[in-house]
PDB file of C-alpha atoms in Angstrom:
ATOM      1  CA  MET A 559      -0.007  -0.014  -0.025  1.00 44.00           C
ATOM      2  CA  ALA A 560       1.326   3.456  -0.855  1.00 51.00           C
ATOM      3  CA  ASP A 561       2.136   5.981   1.857  1.00 55.00           C
ATOM      4  CA  ALA A 562      -0.734   8.410   2.270  1.00 57.00           C
ATOM      5  CA  GLY A 563       1.723  11.192   2.545  1.00 62.00           C
ATOM      6  CA  LEU A 564       3.166  10.670  -0.915  1.00 67.00           C
ATOM      7  CA  ARG A 565       1.440  12.298  -3.950  1.00 73.00           C
ATOM      8  CA  ARG A 566       1.047  10.128  -6.962  1.00 80.00           C
ATOM      9  CA  VAL A 567       2.968  11.433  -9.878  1.00 77.00           C
ATOM     10  CA  VAL A 568       1.345  11.564 -13.282  1.00 84.00           C
ATOM     11  CA  PRO A 569       2.966  11.934 -16.835  1.00 83.00           C
ATOM     12  CA  SER A 570       1.788  15.550 -17.140  1.00 87.00           C
ATOM     13  CA  ASP A 571       3.877  16.468 -14.063  1.00 84.00           C
ATOM     14  CA  LEU A 572       6.963  15.953 -16.210  1.00 88.00           C
ATOM     15  CA  TYR A 573       5.801  18.148 -19.056  1.00 92.00           C
ATOM     16  CA  PRO A 574       7.453  21.289 -17.719  1.00 92.00           C
ATOM     17  CA  LEU A 575      10.714  19.457 -17.227  1.00 90.00           C
ATOM     18  CA  VAL A 576      10.689  17.999 -20.716  1.00 92.00           C
ATOM     19  CA  LEU A 577       9.852  21.576 -22.066  1.00 93.00           C
ATOM     20  CA  GLY A 578      12.791  23.045 -20.132  1.00 91.00           C
ATOM     21  CA  PHE A 579      15.040  20.222 -21.308  1.00 91.00           C
ATOM     22  CA  LEU A 580      14.063  20.875 -25.078  1.00 94.00           C
ATOM     23  CA  ARG A 581      14.699  24.613 -24.660  1.00 92.00           C
ATOM     24  CA  ASP A 582      17.981  24.178 -22.752  1.00 91.00           C
ATOM     25  CA  ASN A 583      19.226  22.044 -25.564  1.00 95.00           C
ATOM     26  CA  GLN A 584      18.314  24.521 -28.354  1.00 96.00           C
ATOM     27  CA  LEU A 585      15.453  22.392 -29.688  1.00 96.00           C
ATOM     28  CA  SER A 586      13.123  25.428 -29.898  1.00 96.00           C
ATOM     29  CA  GLU A 587      10.928  24.266 -32.719  1.00 97.00           C
ATOM     30  CA  VAL A 588      10.314  20.827 -30.970  1.00 97.00           C
ATOM     31  CA  ALA A 589       9.817  22.670 -27.686  1.00 96.00           C
ATOM     32  CA  ASN A 590       7.114  25.037 -29.276  1.00 96.00           C
ATOM     33  CA  LYS A 591       5.329  22.121 -30.799  1.00 97.00           C
ATOM     34  CA  PHE A 592       5.561  20.179 -27.459  1.00 96.00           C
ATOM     35  CA  ALA A 593       4.183  23.118 -25.462  1.00 96.00           C
ATOM     36  CA  LYS A 594       1.323  23.638 -27.970  1.00 96.00           C
ATOM     37  CA  ALA A 595       0.414  19.901 -27.985  1.00 96.00           C
ATOM     38  CA  THR A 596       0.510  19.448 -24.170  1.00 94.00           C
ATOM     39  CA  GLY A 597      -0.220  22.883 -22.839  1.00 93.00           C
ATOM     40  CA  ALA A 598       3.065  22.728 -20.907  1.00 91.00           C
ATOM     41  CA  THR A 599       4.534  25.940 -19.448  1.00 88.00           C
ATOM     42  CA  GLN A 600       8.041  26.673 -18.536  1.00 82.00           C
ATOM     43  CA  GLN A 601       9.207  25.132 -15.284  1.00 74.00           C
ATOM     44  CA  ASP A 602      10.076  27.148 -12.234  1.00 74.00           C
ATOM     45  CA  ALA A 603      13.615  28.327 -12.407  1.00 73.00           C
ATOM     46  CA  ASN A 604      14.269  26.811  -8.910  1.00 73.00           C
ATOM     47  CA  ALA A 605      12.872  23.346  -9.947  1.00 74.00           C
ATOM     48  CA  SER A 606      15.180  20.355 -10.467  1.00 75.00           C
ATOM     49  CA  SER A 607      16.043  19.650 -14.100  1.00 79.00           C
ATOM     50  CA  LEU A 608      15.091  16.521 -15.874  1.00 80.00           C
ATOM     51  CA  LEU A 609      18.664  15.512 -15.874  1.00 84.00           C
ATOM     52  CA  ASP A 610      18.943  16.030 -12.186  1.00 84.00           C
ATOM     53  CA  ILE A 611      15.941  13.795 -11.650  1.00 81.00           C
ATOM     54  CA  TYR A 612      17.357  11.112 -14.050  1.00 84.00           C
ATOM     55  CA  SER A 613      20.612  11.141 -12.449  1.00 87.00           C
ATOM     56  CA  PHE A 614      19.097  10.751  -8.965  1.00 86.00           C
ATOM     57  CA  TRP A 615      17.002   7.783 -10.239  1.00 83.00           C
ATOM     58  CA  LEU A 616      20.074   6.132 -11.781  1.00 85.00           C
ATOM     59  CA  ASN A 617      22.074   6.449  -8.522  1.00 85.00           C
ATOM     60  CA  ARG A 618      19.186   5.258  -6.491  1.00 83.00           C
ATOM     61  CA  SER A 619      18.635   2.277  -8.783  1.00 77.00           C
ATOM     62  CA  ALA A 620      22.322   1.426  -8.646  1.00 72.00           C
ATOM     63  CA  SER A 621      22.376   1.648  -4.871  1.00 71.00           C
ATOM     64  CA  TRP A 622      19.248  -0.621  -4.664  1.00 65.00           C
ATOM     65  CA  GLU A 623      20.807  -3.157  -7.030  1.00 62.00           C
ATOM     66  CA  GLY A 624      23.915  -3.314  -4.967  1.00 62.00           C
ATOM     67  CA  TYR A 625      21.831  -3.753  -1.750  1.00 55.00           C
ATOM     68  CA  SER A 626      19.812  -6.406  -3.386  1.00 55.00           C
ATOM     69  CA  GLN A 627      22.980  -8.318  -4.635  1.00 56.00           C
ATOM     70  CA  SER A 628      24.360  -8.093  -1.025  1.00 58.00           C
ATOM     71  CA  ILE A 629      21.289  -9.599   0.375  1.00 56.00           C
ATOM     72  CA  ARG A 630      21.266 -12.381  -2.214  1.00 58.00           C
ATOM     73  CA  GLU A 631      24.880 -13.233  -1.400  1.00 59.00           C
ATOM     74  CA  GLN A 632      24.211 -13.336   2.332  1.00 61.00           C
ATOM     75  CA  GLN A 633      21.405 -15.800   1.721  1.00 61.00           C
ATOM     76  CA  GLN A 634      23.605 -18.248  -0.186  1.00 61.00           C
TER      77      GLN A 634
END
């Protein structure tokens, strides 16, 4: 069961991050089409970037995999 204190994230929560990523990488034409298609607006300047979030996820996944491997080794 999910923690009641955590808000469920939906794909549209990422739209401002994707839009910011496109603009940061000089993909203006694609960014404009994406904004028009999704209604996304520019993200808050203080928000984490899409790359920051992905990097965090990769590091967390790697840590979890190392933990899982350690548990498996202990059980053998």
